[in-house]
């Protein structure tokens, strides 16, 4: 009987894991292992592209490609109802898809990502814009096109969320665009953040705070969004602050996968408790269940970079086990991501569990690096070449 | 001694700013006057939690030191004067 490796989710993490695993298995092993990705959507999305859509710097069409084209030969892709996993039984090691079919697995990898849950904040759905989905990013672009000045409130409604630097990056790019359009003088920008600094990691907050100040962006820390009143165009915080706005662009609240929650393997918000180093799901250490990327509760940024590095560790661990060797790979919390600071400059955040980032002064060099990643993502990341 | 509370949150596995965010989330559903406790093993909480409690106008009733660097922060939600 073939060994069944089931990967739920064909985003960054799932795709990298499948491609790396099939490359690591040679000869006979490859013939006796089936690697299946279960993914609801047919198209793979480069989510970082959404940040640029509101500023017309990226065309939404260039952000997606068919998942099937990103997978090495031999990987089975199930999508649509055939690929949507609706339930899971860890005792019998089976999963059920939306077409009603049961599938057996020997290894299971959760790469189910994170999802927006706007309903967690009263008034969010009617009152706030964002760029955490293609549809929302397009709608925001239309609003910015029609914007003629006023008060824009940006920031974060709650932590954790995908791509921690994105709200700061959006704010800097917004400031740039308004200056170019001659609207900056007519616009107040306010940046709100739930904790007592502008970013969770101190070294990054120390880099970003003076730039916000220099650009005339007003900062409100310890601003935990309590309610949004769309009819009054008002946002209130748990700490008793109120801000009026003409345009509100808050990162929506996030949760992990509904499937993980309903299967009882996650915490109340859907994040999967995951061993920091082996990436095995806690409580299922002997059941060959792993979790990677945004789906986990790991104390690292919810980033494509983390999903990529974690996917490689899981693929190599499974390959080692299938070859009868002791697994030699562990995840040490590695993340590499950029922080766009506007004016064609960026910094880079390079860190792991033990070493916080020491972000360099923003420069054109790192901005060009980010621009290159935006272009060559498809050739570099999904194929799992590094 | 451990003060009894209306809601207890164990955020020991969580890192900065996790325990603070858990406390903030947990206190949203409390009625005025009710109490909440959060267990944290993260050193940053000792700084962040008291500052937030003051900013929110709540009361920090106790910081109970436990074993292995764990602290239990006991907080009371106070009605906002408007
Ligand atoms: C605006 C924005 C900017 C960003 N910028 C950056 C950046 O600059 N750098 C960076 O590293 N990261 C960035 N990110 C974050 C990055 O996109 C994510 O962290 C990354 O996609 C996570 O990969 P993943 O595989 O865990 O999840 P995803 O890529 O989200 O994939 C999860 C997949 O699982 C599928 N799925 C879920 N449940 C089921 C189910 N039950 N059955 C079948 N399929 C299911 C979903 O359809 C989805 O396709 C950004 C994100 C956003 C939103």
Short mmCIF file of C-alpha atoms and ligand atoms in Angstrom, two decimals:
data_model
loop_
_atom_site.label_atom_id
_atom_site.label_comp_id
_atom_site.label_asym_id
_atom_site.label_seq_id
_atom_site.Cartn_x
_atom_site.Cartn_y
_atom_site.Cartn_z
CA UNK A 1 0.00 0.00 0.00
CA UNK A 2 1.31 3.47 -0.88
CA UNK A 3 2.18 5.88 1.91
CA UNK A 4 -0.29 8.77 1.81
CA UNK A 5 0.98 12.27 2.54
CA UNK A 6 -1.95 14.69 2.73
CA UNK A 7 -1.35 18.43 2.71
CA UNK A 8 -4.35 20.64 3.50
CA UNK A 9 -3.85 24.03 1.83
CA UNK A 10 -1.98 24.89 -1.36
CA UNK A 11 -0.73 28.34 -0.38
CA UNK A 12 2.94 29.12 0.15
CA UNK A 13 3.54 26.51 2.85
CA UNK A 14 1.63 23.62 1.28
CA UNK A 15 3.13 24.16 -2.18
CA UNK A 16 6.71 24.40 -0.90
CA UNK A 17 6.26 21.27 1.25
CA UNK A 18 4.90 19.18 -1.63
CA UNK A 19 7.57 20.30 -4.11
CA UNK A 20 10.41 19.83 -1.65
CA UNK A 21 9.19 16.39 -0.53
CA UNK A 22 8.89 14.99 -4.04
CA UNK A 23 12.37 16.29 -4.87
CA UNK A 24 13.85 14.71 -1.75
CA UNK A 25 12.39 11.28 -2.45
CA UNK A 26 14.35 9.28 -4.96
CA UNK A 27 13.81 6.17 -6.99
CA UNK A 28 11.62 3.53 -5.45
CA UNK A 29 10.47 5.67 -2.54
CA UNK A 30 8.97 8.12 -5.00
CA UNK A 31 6.95 5.30 -6.55
CA UNK A 32 5.44 4.24 -3.24
CA UNK A 33 4.48 7.62 -1.80
CA UNK A 34 1.43 9.65 -2.88
CA UNK A 35 1.61 13.36 -2.12
CA UNK A 36 -1.79 15.06 -2.33
CA UNK A 37 -2.59 18.75 -1.88
CA UNK A 38 -6.19 19.48 -0.90
CA UNK A 39 -6.97 23.09 -1.79
CA UNK A 40 -10.31 24.82 -2.18
CA UNK A 41 -9.11 27.35 -4.75
CA UNK A 42 -7.73 26.57 -8.19
CA UNK A 43 -5.61 29.72 -8.21
CA UNK A 44 -2.56 30.36 -6.01
CA UNK A 45 -2.32 33.94 -4.76
CA UNK A 46 0.81 35.99 -4.07
CA UNK A 47 -0.82 37.82 -1.15
CA UNK A 48 1.99 40.41 -0.68
CA UNK A 49 0.84 41.88 -4.00
CA UNK A 50 -2.43 43.05 -2.38
CA UNK A 51 -0.50 45.75 -0.48
CA UNK A 52 0.24 47.53 -3.77
CA UNK A 53 -3.19 47.18 -5.42
CA UNK A 54 -4.75 50.23 -3.66
CA UNK A 55 -1.92 52.37 -5.08
CA UNK A 56 -2.29 50.92 -8.59
CA UNK A 57 1.29 49.62 -8.38
CA UNK A 58 0.30 46.02 -9.03
CA UNK A 59 -2.38 44.64 -11.30
CA UNK A 60 -4.54 42.06 -9.47
CA UNK A 61 -4.30 39.75 -12.53
CA UNK A 62 -0.54 39.32 -12.03
CA UNK A 63 -1.03 38.18 -8.44
CA UNK A 64 -2.57 34.77 -9.15
CA UNK A 65 -1.55 31.69 -11.11
CA UNK A 66 -3.10 28.23 -11.39
CA UNK A 67 -1.79 26.09 -8.53
CA UNK A 68 -1.45 23.08 -10.83
CA UNK A 69 1.26 24.93 -12.81
CA UNK A 70 3.37 25.44 -9.68
CA UNK A 71 3.57 21.78 -8.70
CA UNK A 72 6.24 19.30 -9.72
CA UNK A 73 5.13 16.30 -11.74
CA UNK A 74 3.75 13.48 -9.64
CA UNK A 75 2.02 15.64 -7.01
CA UNK A 76 -1.74 15.11 -6.90
CA UNK A 77 -3.82 18.30 -6.66
CA UNK A 78 -7.44 18.13 -5.60
CA UNK A 79 -9.30 21.42 -5.78
CA UNK A 80 -12.86 22.77 -5.59
CA UNK A 81 -15.24 20.50 -3.67
CA UNK A 82 -12.83 17.58 -4.20
CA UNK A 83 -10.14 19.59 -2.46
CA UNK A 84 -12.07 21.25 0.35
CA UNK A 85 -11.52 19.32 3.56
CA UNK A 86 -14.66 19.42 5.68
CA UNK A 87 -13.79 17.04 8.51
CA UNK A 88 -11.03 15.00 9.98
CA UNK A 89 -10.79 11.87 12.12
CA UNK A 90 -7.37 11.57 13.74
CA UNK A 91 -8.19 8.14 15.20
CA UNK A 92 -8.90 6.48 11.86
CA UNK A 93 -6.45 8.81 10.03
CA UNK A 94 -9.01 9.88 7.47
CA UNK A 95 -10.21 13.19 6.11
CA UNK A 96 -13.43 13.93 4.29
CA UNK A 97 -13.76 16.37 1.39
CA UNK A 98 -16.80 18.45 0.38
CA UNK A 99 -17.74 15.90 -2.31
CA UNK A 100 -18.36 13.40 0.53
CA UNK A 101 -15.35 11.21 -0.17
CA UNK A 102 -13.10 9.87 2.64
CA UNK A 103 -9.34 9.79 2.16
CA UNK A 104 -6.83 7.87 4.24
CA UNK A 105 -3.56 9.51 5.26
CA UNK A 106 -0.33 8.43 6.94
CA UNK A 107 1.11 11.92 7.25
CA UNK A 108 -1.05 15.03 7.57
CA UNK A 109 0.16 18.61 7.16
CA UNK A 110 -1.96 21.58 8.10
CA UNK A 111 -1.05 24.47 5.81
CA UNK A 112 -4.48 26.07 6.07
CA UNK A 113 -3.35 29.67 6.63
CA UNK A 114 -5.25 32.41 8.43
CA UNK A 115 -8.59 34.03 7.61
CA UNK A 116 -10.16 37.44 8.08
CA UNK A 117 -12.93 37.52 10.70
CA UNK A 118 -14.38 41.05 10.38
CA UNK A 119 -17.39 40.06 12.50
CA UNK A 120 -15.13 40.06 15.59
CA UNK A 121 -15.26 43.89 15.70
CA UNK A 122 -18.66 45.59 15.84
CA UNK A 123 -19.11 47.83 12.78
CA UNK A 124 -15.96 46.64 10.98
CA UNK A 125 -17.65 45.12 7.93
CA UNK A 126 -19.56 48.33 7.12
CA UNK A 127 -17.05 50.84 8.47
CA UNK A 128 -13.53 49.75 7.53
CA UNK A 129 -11.61 49.12 4.34
CA UNK A 130 -8.53 46.90 4.08
CA UNK A 131 -6.19 45.16 1.66
CA UNK A 132 -6.25 41.62 3.10
CA UNK A 133 -8.16 40.15 0.14
CA UNK A 134 -8.21 40.92 -3.56
CA UNK A 135 -11.78 42.19 -3.44
CA UNK A 136 -11.06 44.51 -0.50
CA UNK A 137 -7.85 45.82 -2.07
CA UNK A 138 -9.71 46.69 -5.30
CA UNK A 139 -12.51 48.42 -3.37
CA UNK A 140 -9.93 50.43 -1.45
CA UNK A 141 -8.23 51.45 -4.69
CA UNK A 142 -11.53 52.89 -5.93
CA UNK A 143 -11.95 54.86 -2.69
CA UNK A 144 -8.41 56.22 -2.85
CA UNK A 145 -8.93 57.20 -6.50
CA UNK A 146 -11.92 59.30 -5.42
CA UNK A 147 -10.26 60.69 -2.27
CA UNK A 148 -9.80 64.45 -2.21
CA UNK A 149 -8.50 65.04 1.32
CA UNK A 150 -9.71 64.53 4.90
CA UNK A 151 -8.81 62.20 7.75
CA UNK A 152 -7.46 58.71 7.09
CA UNK A 153 -7.04 56.33 10.01
CA UNK A 154 -4.77 53.32 9.37
CA UNK A 155 -3.46 50.54 11.61
CA UNK A 156 -4.45 47.28 13.18
CA UNK A 157 -7.63 46.07 14.85
CA UNK A 158 -6.02 43.14 16.67
CA UNK A 159 -2.91 40.96 16.87
CA UNK A 160 -1.98 38.42 15.47
CA UNK A 161 -2.55 39.03 11.76
CA UNK A 162 -0.86 38.20 8.46
CA UNK A 163 2.32 40.12 7.65
CA UNK A 164 2.97 42.34 10.70
CA UNK A 165 4.85 45.02 8.68
CA UNK A 166 2.01 45.51 6.14
CA UNK A 167 0.00 48.16 8.10
CA UNK A 168 3.12 50.30 8.53
CA UNK A 169 4.07 49.77 4.88
CA UNK A 170 0.58 50.74 3.75
CA UNK A 171 0.78 53.93 5.84
CA UNK A 172 4.14 54.92 4.33
CA UNK A 173 2.99 54.19 0.77
CA UNK A 174 -0.21 56.15 1.41
CA UNK A 175 1.80 59.17 2.59
CA UNK A 176 3.92 58.91 -0.60
CA UNK A 177 0.90 58.73 -2.87
CA UNK A 178 -0.88 61.67 -1.24
CA UNK A 179 2.27 63.80 -1.55
CA UNK A 180 2.56 62.94 -5.24
CA UNK A 181 -1.08 63.85 -5.76
CA UNK A 182 -0.69 67.14 -3.87
CA UNK A 183 -3.26 65.96 -1.31
CA UNK A 184 -1.02 65.48 1.72
CA UNK A 185 -1.55 69.05 2.98
CA UNK A 186 -5.28 68.42 2.93
CA UNK A 187 -5.02 65.07 4.74
CA UNK A 188 -4.41 63.98 8.31
CA UNK A 189 -3.07 60.46 8.69
CA UNK A 190 -3.50 58.67 12.03
CA UNK A 191 -1.87 55.28 12.72
CA UNK A 192 -3.43 53.21 15.53
CA UNK A 193 -1.81 50.18 17.18
CA UNK A 194 -2.97 47.90 20.03
CA UNK A 195 0.24 47.81 22.09
CA UNK A 196 2.43 50.57 23.50
CA UNK A 197 4.70 50.85 20.45
CA UNK A 198 4.15 50.91 16.68
CA UNK A 199 5.27 47.30 16.04
CA UNK A 200 5.50 44.16 18.24
CA UNK A 201 9.30 43.78 17.94
CA UNK A 202 11.10 46.61 19.74
CA UNK A 203 14.00 47.09 17.30
CA UNK A 204 11.54 47.47 14.41
CA UNK A 205 9.31 49.84 16.39
CA UNK A 206 12.40 51.97 17.12
CA UNK A 207 13.19 52.15 13.41
CA UNK A 208 9.63 52.95 12.30
CA UNK A 209 8.52 55.46 14.98
CA UNK A 210 10.86 58.31 13.91
CA UNK A 211 9.89 57.80 10.25
CA UNK A 212 6.19 58.10 11.12
CA UNK A 213 6.97 61.29 13.02
CA UNK A 214 9.11 62.75 10.23
CA UNK A 215 6.27 62.17 7.74
CA UNK A 216 3.75 63.92 9.97
CA UNK A 217 1.75 60.76 10.72
CA UNK A 218 0.00 60.91 14.10
CA UNK A 219 0.48 57.79 16.18
CA UNK A 220 -1.99 56.37 18.73
CA UNK A 221 -0.55 53.42 20.65
CA UNK A 222 -2.56 51.29 23.09
CA UNK A 223 -5.51 51.83 20.78
CA UNK A 224 -7.53 48.61 20.93
CA UNK A 225 -10.42 49.01 18.57
CA UNK A 226 -13.61 48.55 20.53
CA UNK A 227 -16.31 49.61 18.08
CA UNK A 228 -16.66 51.25 14.69
CA UNK A 229 -19.68 53.50 14.12
CA UNK A 230 -19.99 53.73 10.32
CA UNK A 231 -22.91 56.16 10.43
CA UNK A 232 -20.91 58.64 12.56
CA UNK A 233 -17.57 57.73 10.89
CA UNK A 234 -16.09 57.21 14.32
CA UNK A 235 -13.80 54.55 15.76
CA UNK A 236 -13.52 54.08 19.52
CA UNK A 237 -10.89 52.26 21.57
CA UNK A 238 -11.15 50.14 24.68
CA UNK A 239 -8.87 52.70 26.31
CA UNK A 240 -11.47 55.44 25.82
CA UNK A 241 -10.08 57.26 22.76
CA UNK A 242 -12.28 58.30 19.81
CA UNK A 243 -11.18 59.13 16.29
CA UNK A 244 -13.32 60.54 13.48
CA UNK A 245 -12.38 59.47 9.97
CA UNK A 246 -13.23 59.94 6.33
CA UNK A 247 -11.47 56.72 5.37
CA UNK A 248 -10.66 53.90 7.79
CA UNK A 249 -8.11 51.25 6.73
CA UNK A 250 -7.65 48.76 9.58
CA UNK A 251 -6.16 45.31 9.29
CA UNK A 252 -9.09 42.99 10.04
CA UNK A 253 -9.09 40.60 12.99
CA UNK A 254 -7.69 37.20 12.01
CA UNK A 255 -8.28 33.61 13.10
CA UNK A 256 -6.87 30.25 12.11
CA UNK A 257 -8.65 27.59 10.11
CA UNK A 258 -12.26 26.68 10.87
CA UNK A 259 -11.36 23.05 10.15
CA UNK A 260 -8.64 22.99 12.85
CA UNK A 261 -11.06 24.49 15.33
CA UNK A 262 -13.87 22.11 14.54
CA UNK A 263 -11.50 19.10 14.69
CA UNK A 264 -10.50 20.11 18.20
CA UNK A 265 -6.79 20.43 17.45
CA UNK A 266 -6.59 24.23 17.70
CA UNK A 267 -7.13 26.84 20.39
CA UNK A 268 -10.35 28.90 20.56
CA UNK A 269 -9.15 31.24 17.78
CA UNK A 270 -8.23 28.42 15.43
CA UNK A 271 -4.42 28.63 15.87
CA UNK A 272 -2.81 25.20 16.04
CA UNK A 273 -0.50 24.54 19.03
CA UNK A 274 2.71 23.53 17.29
CA UNK A 275 6.10 22.38 18.58
CA UNK A 276 8.51 25.26 17.94
CA UNK A 277 11.23 23.02 16.48
CA UNK A 278 9.72 19.78 15.13
CA UNK A 279 6.53 21.50 13.84
CA UNK A 280 4.48 18.52 15.04
CA UNK A 281 1.05 19.41 16.37
CA UNK A 282 1.09 19.32 20.17
CA UNK A 283 -0.93 16.44 21.58
CA UNK A 284 -0.53 14.48 18.31
CA UNK A 285 3.25 13.95 18.43
CA UNK A 286 2.97 10.26 17.57
CA UNK A 287 0.23 10.69 14.98
CA UNK A 288 2.36 12.25 12.21
CA UNK A 289 0.41 15.52 12.13
CA UNK A 290 2.35 18.70 11.36
CA UNK A 291 1.35 22.36 11.06
CA UNK A 292 3.12 25.15 9.19
CA UNK A 293 2.70 28.78 8.18
CA UNK A 294 -0.09 31.07 9.29
CA UNK A 295 -2.14 28.19 10.73
CA UNK A 296 0.14 27.74 13.76
CA UNK A 297 0.49 29.43 17.15
CA UNK A 298 4.28 29.78 16.70
CA UNK A 299 5.77 33.01 18.07
CA UNK A 300 7.00 34.16 14.63
CA UNK A 301 5.54 36.54 12.05
CA UNK A 302 2.69 35.15 9.99
CA UNK A 303 4.70 35.44 6.79
CA UNK A 304 5.26 33.61 3.55
CA UNK A 305 8.92 33.41 4.55
CA UNK A 306 8.15 31.48 7.75
CA UNK A 307 5.70 29.20 5.88
CA UNK A 308 8.42 28.51 3.28
CA UNK A 309 11.19 27.67 5.80
CA UNK A 310 8.80 25.56 7.89
CA UNK A 311 7.59 23.69 4.80
CA UNK A 312 11.16 22.67 4.00
CA UNK A 313 11.70 21.35 7.55
CA UNK A 314 8.51 19.26 7.42
CA UNK A 315 9.29 17.91 3.93
CA UNK A 316 12.82 16.88 4.97
CA UNK A 317 11.53 15.33 8.22
CA UNK A 318 9.01 13.18 6.35
CA UNK A 319 11.60 12.26 3.70
CA UNK A 320 14.04 11.18 6.43
CA UNK A 321 11.39 9.04 8.14
CA UNK A 322 10.37 7.40 4.87
CA UNK A 323 14.03 6.54 4.24
CA UNK A 324 14.25 5.03 7.73
CA UNK A 325 16.58 7.75 9.06
CA UNK A 326 16.26 9.86 12.18
CA UNK A 327 14.91 13.31 11.22
CA UNK A 328 17.78 15.81 11.13
CA UNK A 329 15.96 19.09 10.40
CA UNK A 330 14.45 21.48 12.91
CA UNK A 331 12.89 24.94 12.61
CA UNK A 332 14.69 27.64 14.56
CA UNK A 333 12.20 30.44 13.99
CA UNK A 334 13.82 31.83 10.85
CA UNK A 335 11.96 34.69 9.14
CA UNK A 336 13.16 37.13 6.49
CA UNK A 337 10.87 39.91 5.40
CA UNK A 338 10.97 43.45 4.14
CA UNK A 339 9.60 46.68 5.56
CA UNK A 340 8.77 49.18 2.81
CA UNK A 341 9.20 52.68 4.24
CA UNK A 342 8.07 54.66 1.18
CA UNK A 343 10.14 57.02 -1.01
CA UNK A 344 11.59 53.98 -2.81
CA UNK A 345 13.26 52.74 0.34
CA UNK A 346 12.91 49.65 2.50
CA UNK A 347 14.58 47.83 5.37
CA UNK A 348 14.92 44.09 5.92
CA UNK A 349 13.96 42.07 9.01
CA UNK A 350 16.07 39.00 9.47
CA UNK A 351 15.49 37.03 12.68
CA UNK A 352 14.88 33.74 14.47
CA UNK A 353 13.74 32.54 17.92
CA UNK A 354 17.01 33.56 19.53
CA UNK A 355 18.04 36.62 17.55
CA UNK A 356 15.74 39.62 17.19
CA UNK A 357 16.08 41.60 13.95
CA UNK A 358 18.58 44.45 13.64
CA UNK A 359 16.92 46.26 10.75
CA UNK A 360 19.32 48.34 8.64
CA UNK A 361 18.60 51.97 7.78
CA UNK A 362 16.02 52.04 4.95
CA UNK A 363 17.63 52.24 1.51
CA UNK A 364 16.93 51.90 -2.19
CA UNK A 365 18.86 48.59 -2.17
CA UNK A 366 16.31 46.74 0.00
CA UNK A 367 13.42 48.34 -1.87
CA UNK A 368 14.81 46.94 -5.13
CA UNK A 369 15.22 43.54 -3.45
CA UNK A 370 11.53 43.58 -2.46
CA UNK A 371 10.59 44.67 -5.98
CA UNK A 372 12.60 41.72 -7.36
CA UNK A 373 10.82 39.30 -5.00
CA UNK A 374 7.46 40.69 -6.12
CA UNK A 375 8.44 39.87 -9.71
CA UNK A 376 10.24 36.60 -9.30
CA UNK A 377 8.19 35.03 -6.48
CA UNK A 378 6.78 32.45 -8.88
CA UNK A 379 10.21 31.23 -9.99
CA UNK A 380 11.85 31.30 -6.55
CA UNK A 381 9.45 30.34 -3.77
CA UNK A 382 6.86 27.75 -4.87
CA UNK A 383 9.48 25.50 -6.55
CA UNK A 384 11.27 25.27 -3.17
CA UNK A 385 14.67 25.68 -4.75
CA UNK A 386 16.29 27.16 -1.62
CA UNK B 1 -2.19 33.44 48.10
CA UNK B 2 -4.12 33.39 44.83
CA UNK B 3 -6.90 35.96 44.44
CA UNK B 4 -10.11 34.44 43.04
CA UNK B 5 -11.27 36.05 39.78
CA UNK B 6 -14.20 35.97 37.34
CA UNK B 7 -12.01 34.92 34.43
CA UNK B 8 -8.62 33.20 34.29
CA UNK B 9 -6.38 33.15 31.22
CA UNK B 10 -3.29 30.99 30.92
CA UNK B 11 -0.93 32.74 28.48
CA UNK B 12 2.22 30.95 29.64
CA UNK B 13 3.07 29.56 26.21
CA UNK B 14 2.62 32.91 24.58
CA UNK B 15 5.31 35.50 23.89
CA UNK B 16 5.30 39.27 23.93
CA UNK B 17 2.84 40.87 23.19
CA UNK B 18 0.72 37.68 23.41
CA UNK B 19 -0.16 37.76 27.15
CA UNK B 20 -1.10 41.45 26.96
CA UNK B 21 -3.29 40.83 23.89
CA UNK B 22 -4.95 37.89 25.68
CA UNK B 23 -5.70 40.14 28.65
CA UNK B 24 -7.12 42.85 26.39
CA UNK B 25 -9.26 40.36 24.49
CA UNK B 26 -10.44 38.71 27.71
CA UNK B 27 -11.38 41.98 29.36
CA UNK B 28 -13.60 43.02 26.43
CA UNK B 29 -16.31 40.58 27.52
CA UNK B 30 -16.13 41.46 31.25
CA UNK B 31 -18.76 43.57 32.99
CA UNK B 32 -17.59 46.61 34.94
CA UNK B 33 -16.26 45.59 38.37
CA UNK B 34 -15.45 42.01 37.28
CA UNK B 35 -11.93 40.63 37.59
CA UNK B 36 -9.61 38.78 35.27
CA UNK B 37 -6.24 37.10 35.79
CA UNK B 38 -3.59 36.35 33.21
CA UNK B 39 -0.66 33.99 33.73
CA UNK B 40 2.45 35.01 31.83
CA UNK B 41 5.99 33.64 31.61
CA UNK B 42 7.14 36.49 29.35
CA UNK B 43 9.41 39.03 31.02
CA UNK B 44 8.00 41.85 28.82
CA UNK B 45 4.57 41.47 30.50
CA UNK B 46 5.89 43.01 33.73
CA UNK B 47 6.40 46.25 31.84
CA UNK B 48 3.58 46.15 29.26
CA UNK B 49 0.63 44.95 31.37
CA UNK B 50 0.79 47.58 34.17
CA UNK B 51 1.15 50.41 31.61
CA UNK B 52 -1.87 49.18 29.65
CA UNK B 53 -3.98 48.70 32.80
CA UNK B 54 -3.28 52.31 33.75
CA UNK B 55 -4.02 53.61 30.25
CA UNK B 56 -7.33 51.71 30.16
CA UNK B 57 -8.24 53.09 33.60
CA UNK B 58 -8.56 49.59 35.07
CA UNK B 59 -7.14 48.47 38.44
CA UNK B 60 -4.14 46.17 38.86
CA UNK B 61 -5.16 44.31 42.03
CA UNK B 62 -2.06 42.10 42.31
CA UNK B 63 1.00 40.72 40.57
CA UNK B 64 1.56 37.28 42.09
CA UNK B 65 4.99 35.78 41.47
CA UNK B 66 4.84 32.04 40.82
CA UNK B 67 7.45 29.39 40.03
CA UNK B 68 9.70 29.46 36.94
CA UNK B 69 9.39 33.17 36.30
CA UNK B 70 5.62 32.99 35.87
CA UNK B 71 3.58 35.97 37.09
CA UNK B 72 -0.19 36.16 37.62
CA UNK B 73 -1.62 39.61 36.90
CA UNK B 74 -5.00 40.25 38.54
CA UNK B 75 -6.97 43.07 36.97
CA UNK B 76 -10.37 44.66 37.66
CA UNK B 77 -12.42 46.30 34.93
CA UNK B 78 -13.50 49.77 36.01
CA UNK B 79 -16.37 51.73 34.45
CA UNK B 80 -15.16 54.55 32.20
CA UNK B 81 -16.26 57.98 33.38
CA UNK B 82 -17.94 59.78 30.51
C1 LIG C 1 -1.36 42.25 2.34
C2 LIG C 1 -0.40 41.16 2.67
C3 LIG C 1 0.98 41.38 2.50
C4 LIG C 1 1.89 40.38 2.81
N1 LIG C 1 3.23 40.62 2.61
C5 LIG C 1 4.13 39.64 2.90
C6 LIG C 1 5.52 39.85 2.66
O1 LIG C 1 5.95 40.90 2.18
N2 LIG C 1 6.38 38.83 2.98
C7 LIG C 1 5.95 37.65 3.51
O2 LIG C 1 6.76 36.76 3.77
N3 LIG C 1 4.62 37.43 3.74
C8 LIG C 1 3.72 38.39 3.45
N4 LIG C 1 2.37 38.17 3.66
C9 LIG C 1 1.94 36.95 4.36
C10 LIG C 1 1.87 35.72 3.49
O3 LIG C 1 1.09 35.92 2.35
C11 LIG C 1 1.29 34.57 4.32
O4 LIG C 1 1.95 34.54 5.56
C12 LIG C 1 1.45 33.24 3.60
O5 LIG C 1 0.61 33.20 2.49
C13 LIG C 1 1.18 32.08 4.54
O6 LIG C 1 1.25 30.88 3.87
P1 LIG C 1 0.35 29.63 4.31
O7 LIG C 1 0.72 28.54 3.38
O8 LIG C 1 0.47 29.41 5.76
O9 LIG C 1 -1.14 30.12 4.08
P2 LIG C 1 -1.85 30.61 2.72
O10 LIG C 1 -0.83 30.99 1.72
O11 LIG C 1 -2.85 31.60 3.13
O12 LIG C 1 -2.56 29.29 2.19
C14 LIG C 1 -3.56 28.63 2.92
C15 LIG C 1 -4.43 27.88 1.94
O13 LIG C 1 -5.20 26.90 2.63
C16 LIG C 1 -6.44 26.78 1.96
N5 LIG C 1 -7.38 26.14 2.90
C17 LIG C 1 -7.75 26.57 4.14
N6 LIG C 1 -8.62 25.71 4.70
C18 LIG C 1 -8.83 24.70 3.79
C19 LIG C 1 -9.63 23.52 3.79
N7 LIG C 1 -10.40 23.19 4.84
N8 LIG C 1 -9.59 22.73 2.69
C20 LIG C 1 -8.81 23.06 1.63
N9 LIG C 1 -8.04 24.17 1.56
C21 LIG C 1 -8.04 24.97 2.64
C22 LIG C 1 -6.80 28.20 1.59
O14 LIG C 1 -7.71 28.24 0.51
C23 LIG C 1 -5.43 28.78 1.23
O15 LIG C 1 -5.18 28.76 -0.15
C24 LIG C 1 1.42 39.14 3.30
C25 LIG C 1 0.06 38.91 3.46
C26 LIG C 1 -0.85 39.90 3.14
C27 LIG C 1 -2.31 39.63 3.31
#
